[in-house]
PDB file of C-alpha atoms in Angstrom:
ATOM      1  CA  MET A   1     -19.552   8.500 -24.796  1.00  0.00           C
ATOM      2  CA  ARG A   2     -20.672   4.860 -24.783  1.00  0.00           C
ATOM      3  CA  ALA A   3     -24.141   6.051 -23.730  1.00  0.00           C
ATOM      4  CA  VAL A   4     -24.226   8.441 -26.694  1.00  0.00           C
ATOM      5  CA  GLU A   5     -23.363   5.568 -29.024  1.00  0.00           C
ATOM      6  CA  LEU A   6     -26.218   3.537 -27.545  1.00  0.00           C
ATOM      7  CA  PHE A   7     -28.683   6.464 -27.827  1.00  0.00           C
ATOM      8  CA  GLU A   8     -27.667   6.966 -31.460  1.00  0.00           C
ATOM      9  CA  ALA A   9     -28.202   3.243 -32.093  1.00  0.00           C
ATOM     10  CA  GLY A  10     -31.806   3.671 -30.943  1.00  0.00           C
ATOM     11  CA  LEU A  11     -31.638   2.061 -27.515  1.00  0.00           C
ATOM     12  CA  ARG A  12     -33.996   3.249 -24.794  1.00  0.00           C
ATOM     13  CA  GLN A  13     -32.799   4.795 -21.548  1.00  0.00           C
ATOM     14  CA  VAL A  14     -33.691   1.657 -19.584  1.00  0.00           C
ATOM     15  CA  ASP A  15     -31.526  -0.401 -21.961  1.00  0.00           C
ATOM     16  CA  VAL A  16     -28.600   2.001 -21.448  1.00  0.00           C
ATOM     17  CA  VAL A  17     -29.023   1.653 -17.664  1.00  0.00           C
ATOM     18  CA  ALA A  18     -28.805  -2.133 -17.965  1.00  0.00           C
ATOM     19  CA  GLU A  19     -25.917  -2.050 -20.450  1.00  0.00           C
ATOM     20  CA  LEU A  20     -23.695   0.407 -18.585  1.00  0.00           C
ATOM     21  CA  GLY A  21     -24.720  -0.329 -14.994  1.00  0.00           C
ATOM     22  CA  VAL A  22     -25.405   3.305 -14.114  1.00  0.00           C
ATOM     23  CA  SER A  23     -28.377   4.851 -12.349  1.00  0.00           C
ATOM     24  CA  ALA A  24     -31.557   5.803 -14.195  1.00  0.00           C
ATOM     25  CA  GLN A  25     -31.116   9.424 -13.082  1.00  0.00           C
ATOM     26  CA  THR A  26     -27.645   9.615 -14.629  1.00  0.00           C
ATOM     27  CA  THR A  27     -28.881   8.072 -17.870  1.00  0.00           C
ATOM     28  CA  SER A  28     -31.818  10.483 -17.973  1.00  0.00           C
ATOM     29  CA  ARG A  29     -29.479  13.454 -17.487  1.00  0.00           C
ATOM     30  CA  TRP A  30     -27.193  12.184 -20.259  1.00  0.00           C
ATOM     31  CA  HIS A  31     -30.173  11.630 -22.569  1.00  0.00           C
ATOM     32  CA  ARG A  32     -31.515  15.163 -22.022  1.00  0.00           C
ATOM     33  CA  ALA A  33     -28.071  16.642 -22.694  1.00  0.00           C
ATOM     34  CA  TRP A  34     -27.671  14.510 -25.818  1.00  0.00           C
ATOM     35  CA  GLN A  35     -31.109  15.503 -27.149  1.00  0.00           C
ATOM     36  CA  SER A  36     -30.503  19.198 -26.587  1.00  0.00           C
ATOM     37  CA  GLY A  37     -26.865  19.470 -27.735  1.00  0.00           C
ATOM     38  CA  GLY A  38     -25.886  16.188 -29.351  1.00  0.00           C
ATOM     39  CA  ARG A  39     -22.585  14.429 -28.736  1.00  0.00           C
ATOM     40  CA  ASP A  40     -20.791  17.735 -28.034  1.00  0.00           C
ATOM     41  CA  ALA A  41     -23.030  18.389 -25.014  1.00  0.00           C
ATOM     42  CA  LEU A  42     -21.437  15.419 -23.219  1.00  0.00           C
ATOM     43  CA  VAL A  43     -17.838  15.743 -24.390  1.00  0.00           C
ATOM     44  CA  GLY A  44     -16.616  18.421 -21.980  1.00  0.00           C
ATOM     45  CA  ALA A  45     -17.838  16.943 -18.728  1.00  0.00           C
ATOM     46  CA  GLU A  46     -16.220  18.708 -15.786  1.00  0.00           C
ATOM     47  CA  ARG A  47     -14.235  16.914 -13.111  1.00  0.00           C
ATOM     48  CA  LEU A  48     -16.557  15.574 -10.449  1.00  0.00           C
ATOM     49  CA  GLY A  49     -15.888  15.916  -6.762  1.00  0.00           C
ATOM     50  CA  ARG A  50     -14.092  18.422  -4.644  1.00  0.00           C
ATOM     51  CA  THR A  51     -10.944  20.056  -5.966  1.00  0.00           C
ATOM     52  CA  PRO A  52      -7.796  18.982  -4.113  1.00  0.00           C
ATOM     53  CA  ARG A  53      -6.539  21.287  -1.368  1.00  0.00           C
ATOM     54  CA  LEU A  54      -2.921  20.662  -2.379  1.00  0.00           C
ATOM     55  CA  SER A  55      -1.713  21.744  -5.802  1.00  0.00           C
ATOM     56  CA  ASP A  56       0.602  19.506  -7.803  1.00  0.00           C
ATOM     57  CA  GLU A  57       3.515  21.839  -6.999  1.00  0.00           C
ATOM     58  CA  GLN A  58       2.818  21.674  -3.257  1.00  0.00           C
ATOM     59  CA  LEU A  59       2.514  17.905  -3.469  1.00  0.00           C
ATOM     60  CA  ALA A  60       5.866  17.682  -5.281  1.00  0.00           C
ATOM     61  CA  GLY A  61       7.484  19.690  -2.461  1.00  0.00           C
ATOM     62  CA  VAL A  62       5.946  17.433   0.178  1.00  0.00           C
ATOM     63  CA  GLU A  63       7.129  14.335  -1.670  1.00  0.00           C
ATOM     64  CA  ALA A  64      10.677  15.729  -1.880  1.00  0.00           C
ATOM     65  CA  ALA A  65      10.621  16.315   1.886  1.00  0.00           C
ATOM     66  CA  LEU A  66       9.363  12.773   2.498  1.00  0.00           C
ATOM     67  CA  VAL A  67      12.057  11.282   0.278  1.00  0.00           C
ATOM     68  CA  ALA A  68      14.683  13.197   2.303  1.00  0.00           C
ATOM     69  CA  GLY A  69      13.607  11.129   5.313  1.00  0.00           C
ATOM     70  CA  PRO A  70      12.221  11.699   8.798  1.00  0.00           C
ATOM     71  CA  LYS A  71      15.535  12.731  10.350  1.00  0.00           C
ATOM     72  CA  ALA A  72      15.999  15.427   7.702  1.00  0.00           C
ATOM     73  CA  ASN A  73      12.571  16.740   8.728  1.00  0.00           C
ATOM     74  CA  GLY A  74      13.464  17.009  12.408  1.00  0.00           C
ATOM     75  CA  PHE A  75      12.231  13.671  13.757  1.00  0.00           C
ATOM     76  CA  GLY A  76      14.310  11.543  16.105  1.00  0.00           C
ATOM     77  CA  THR A  77      14.011   8.191  14.365  1.00  0.00           C
ATOM     78  CA  ASP A  78      14.220   7.165  10.739  1.00  0.00           C
ATOM     79  CA  MET A  79      10.653   5.869  10.392  1.00  0.00           C
ATOM     80  CA  TRP A  80       7.632   7.598   8.854  1.00  0.00           C
ATOM     81  CA  THR A  81       4.248   7.434  10.538  1.00  0.00           C
ATOM     82  CA  LEU A  82       1.008   8.946   9.251  1.00  0.00           C
ATOM     83  CA  ALA A  83       1.112  11.507  12.055  1.00  0.00           C
ATOM     84  CA  ARG A  84       4.590  12.596  11.020  1.00  0.00           C
ATOM     85  CA  VAL A  85       3.636  12.809   7.348  1.00  0.00           C
ATOM     86  CA  ALA A  86       0.561  14.887   8.259  1.00  0.00           C
ATOM     87  CA  GLU A  87       2.797  17.174  10.323  1.00  0.00           C
ATOM     88  CA  VAL A  88       5.186  17.680   7.390  1.00  0.00           C
ATOM     89  CA  ILE A  89       2.268  18.444   5.053  1.00  0.00           C
ATOM     90  CA  GLU A  90       0.861  21.011   7.484  1.00  0.00           C
ATOM     91  CA  ARG A  91       4.249  22.597   8.121  1.00  0.00           C
ATOM     92  CA  MET A  92       5.021  22.931   4.388  1.00  0.00           C
ATOM     93  CA  THR A  93       1.585  23.890   3.025  1.00  0.00           C
ATOM     94  CA  GLY A  94      -0.483  25.095   5.963  1.00  0.00           C
ATOM     95  CA  VAL A  95      -3.124  22.467   5.158  1.00  0.00           C
ATOM     96  CA  ARG A  96      -4.100  20.101   7.977  1.00  0.00           C
ATOM     97  CA  TYR A  97      -5.209  16.566   7.155  1.00  0.00           C
ATOM     98  CA  THR A  98      -6.510  13.734   9.322  1.00  0.00           C
ATOM     99  CA  LEU A  99      -4.547  10.491   9.396  1.00  0.00           C
ATOM    100  CA  SER A 100      -6.982   8.786   7.006  1.00  0.00           C
ATOM    101  CA  GLN A 101      -6.793  11.723   4.573  1.00  0.00           C
ATOM    102  CA  THR A 102      -2.995  11.629   4.819  1.00  0.00           C
ATOM    103  CA  TRP A 103      -3.025   7.945   3.914  1.00  0.00           C
ATOM    104  CA  LEU A 104      -5.223   8.675   0.873  1.00  0.00           C
ATOM    105  CA  ILE A 105      -2.791  11.345  -0.304  1.00  0.00           C
ATOM    106  CA  LEU A 106       0.152   8.963   0.056  1.00  0.00           C
ATOM    107  CA  ARG A 107      -1.623   6.098  -1.681  1.00  0.00           C
ATOM    108  CA  GLN A 108      -3.714   7.779  -4.369  1.00  0.00           C
ATOM    109  CA  ARG A 109      -1.870  10.953  -5.279  1.00  0.00           C
ATOM    110  CA  LEU A 110       1.730   9.910  -4.626  1.00  0.00           C
ATOM    111  CA  GLY A 111       1.402   6.187  -5.360  1.00  0.00           C
ATOM    112  CA  TRP A 112       3.149   5.131  -2.148  1.00  0.00           C
ATOM    113  CA  SER A 113       2.389   1.917  -0.297  1.00  0.00           C
ATOM    114  CA  ARG A 114       2.619   0.864   3.318  1.00  0.00           C
ATOM    115  CA  GLN A 115       5.954  -0.594   4.344  1.00  0.00           C
ATOM    116  CA  ARG A 116       6.692  -2.349   7.589  1.00  0.00           C
ATOM    117  CA  PRO A 117      10.174  -2.128   9.056  1.00  0.00           C
ATOM    118  CA  ALA A 118      12.053  -5.403   9.441  1.00  0.00           C
ATOM    119  CA  ARG A 119      12.254  -6.494  13.056  1.00  0.00           C
ATOM    120  CA  ARG A 120      15.947  -6.731  13.827  1.00  0.00           C
ATOM    121  CA  ALA A 121      17.935  -6.176  16.951  1.00  0.00           C
ATOM    122  CA  ALA A 122      20.065  -3.044  16.896  1.00  0.00           C
ATOM    123  CA  GLU A 123      22.977  -5.134  18.220  1.00  0.00           C
ATOM    124  CA  ARG A 124      22.699  -7.686  15.381  1.00  0.00           C
ATOM    125  CA  ASP A 125      26.110  -8.736  14.021  1.00  0.00           C
ATOM    126  CA  ASP A 126      25.600 -10.210  10.540  1.00  0.00           C
ATOM    127  CA  ALA A 127      29.264 -11.259  10.235  1.00  0.00           C
ATOM    128  CA  ALA A 128      29.097 -13.259  13.493  1.00  0.00           C
ATOM    129  CA  ILE A 129      25.838 -14.906  12.385  1.00  0.00           C
ATOM    130  CA  GLU A 130      27.358 -15.913   9.058  1.00  0.00           C
ATOM    131  CA  ALA A 131      30.477 -17.315  10.743  1.00  0.00           C
ATOM    132  CA  TRP A 132      28.329 -19.326  13.182  1.00  0.00           C
ATOM    133  CA  ALA A 133      26.221 -20.692  10.317  1.00  0.00           C
ATOM    134  CA  LYS A 134      29.350 -21.920   8.500  1.00  0.00           C
ATOM    135  CA  ARG A 135      31.318 -23.157  11.511  1.00  0.00           C
ATOM    136  CA  ASP A 136      28.837 -24.486  14.090  1.00  0.00           C
ATOM    137  CA  TRP A 137      25.515 -25.145  12.379  1.00  0.00           C
ATOM    138  CA  PRO A 138      26.662 -28.100  10.204  1.00  0.00           C
ATOM    139  CA  ARG A 139      27.971 -29.869  13.316  1.00  0.00           C
ATOM    140  CA  ILE A 140      24.745 -29.217  15.240  1.00  0.00           C
ATOM    141  CA  LYS A 141      22.561 -30.254  12.322  1.00  0.00           C
ATOM    142  CA  ARG A 142      24.486 -33.491  11.823  1.00  0.00           C
ATOM    143  CA  GLY A 143      23.766 -34.526  15.438  1.00  0.00           C
ATOM    144  CA  LEU A 144      25.530 -37.060  17.636  1.00  0.00           C
ATOM    145  CA  ASP A 145      27.959 -39.548  16.184  1.00  0.00           C
ATOM    146  CA  ASP A 146      26.188 -42.808  15.292  1.00  0.00           C
ATOM    147  CA  ALA A 147      29.056 -44.878  16.779  1.00  0.00           C
ATOM    148  CA  VAL A 148      28.031 -43.883  20.328  1.00  0.00           C
ATOM    149  CA  PRO A 149      25.618 -46.431  21.837  1.00  0.00           C
ATOM    150  CA  GLY A 150      22.452 -45.023  23.283  1.00  0.00           C
ATOM    151  CA  SER A 151      19.327 -45.885  25.235  1.00  0.00           C
ATOM    152  CA  VAL A 152      15.602 -45.764  24.477  1.00  0.00           C
ATOM    153  CA  SER A 153      14.847 -44.282  27.871  1.00  0.00           C
ATOM    154  CA  PRO A 154      13.732 -40.646  27.584  1.00  0.00           C
ATOM    155  CA  THR A 155      15.258 -39.960  31.009  1.00  0.00           C
ATOM    156  CA  ARG A 156      18.806 -40.900  30.088  1.00  0.00           C
ATOM    157  CA  ALA A 157      21.057 -38.311  28.491  1.00  0.00           C
ATOM    158  CA  ASP A 158      22.352 -40.668  25.817  1.00  0.00           C
ATOM    159  CA  SER A 159      18.941 -41.850  24.606  1.00  0.00           C
ATOM    160  CA  ARG A 160      19.433 -42.241  20.842  1.00  0.00           C
ATOM    161  CA  SER A 161      18.945 -45.763  19.683  1.00  0.00           C
ATOM    162  CA  CYS A 162      17.201 -48.909  20.751  1.00  0.00           C
ATOM    163  CA  PRO A 163      19.441 -51.598  22.397  1.00  0.00           C
ATOM    164  CA  GLN A 164      19.666 -54.946  20.633  1.00  0.00           C
TER     165      GLN A 164
END
């Protein structure tokens, strides 16, 4: 529509190319359509590109399955991978996607982003860590008592201060 405004203002095609940053072929096509049918000839431009293989309803079903989690979809662990997502899509819709296409669906159509799981030991005991941080860490951080005389020698165990 901006090109139509520029054509109506009397600008040449080459000026529209420079102003809008589009190709000369596109501008020429727009100009021909504008000359033959006016502004209305460019209003109802069709969607460009290939139509999606998954309908919005199918995509909503896939998203509901993904939100339910990997274990609910028959996988052993609770982590999604692109291969698993592609498998769920194929199982639910019959449409097979490559891993890169699966990522585009997740990112562009569903608005999801990549998440990395936190690296934590399965045996991690948060209560024990918190107790250690309150009980032992202040003592360790404080260090040795300053009243104990030391040595400058790096080979002696009590090397802390310089002798007078």
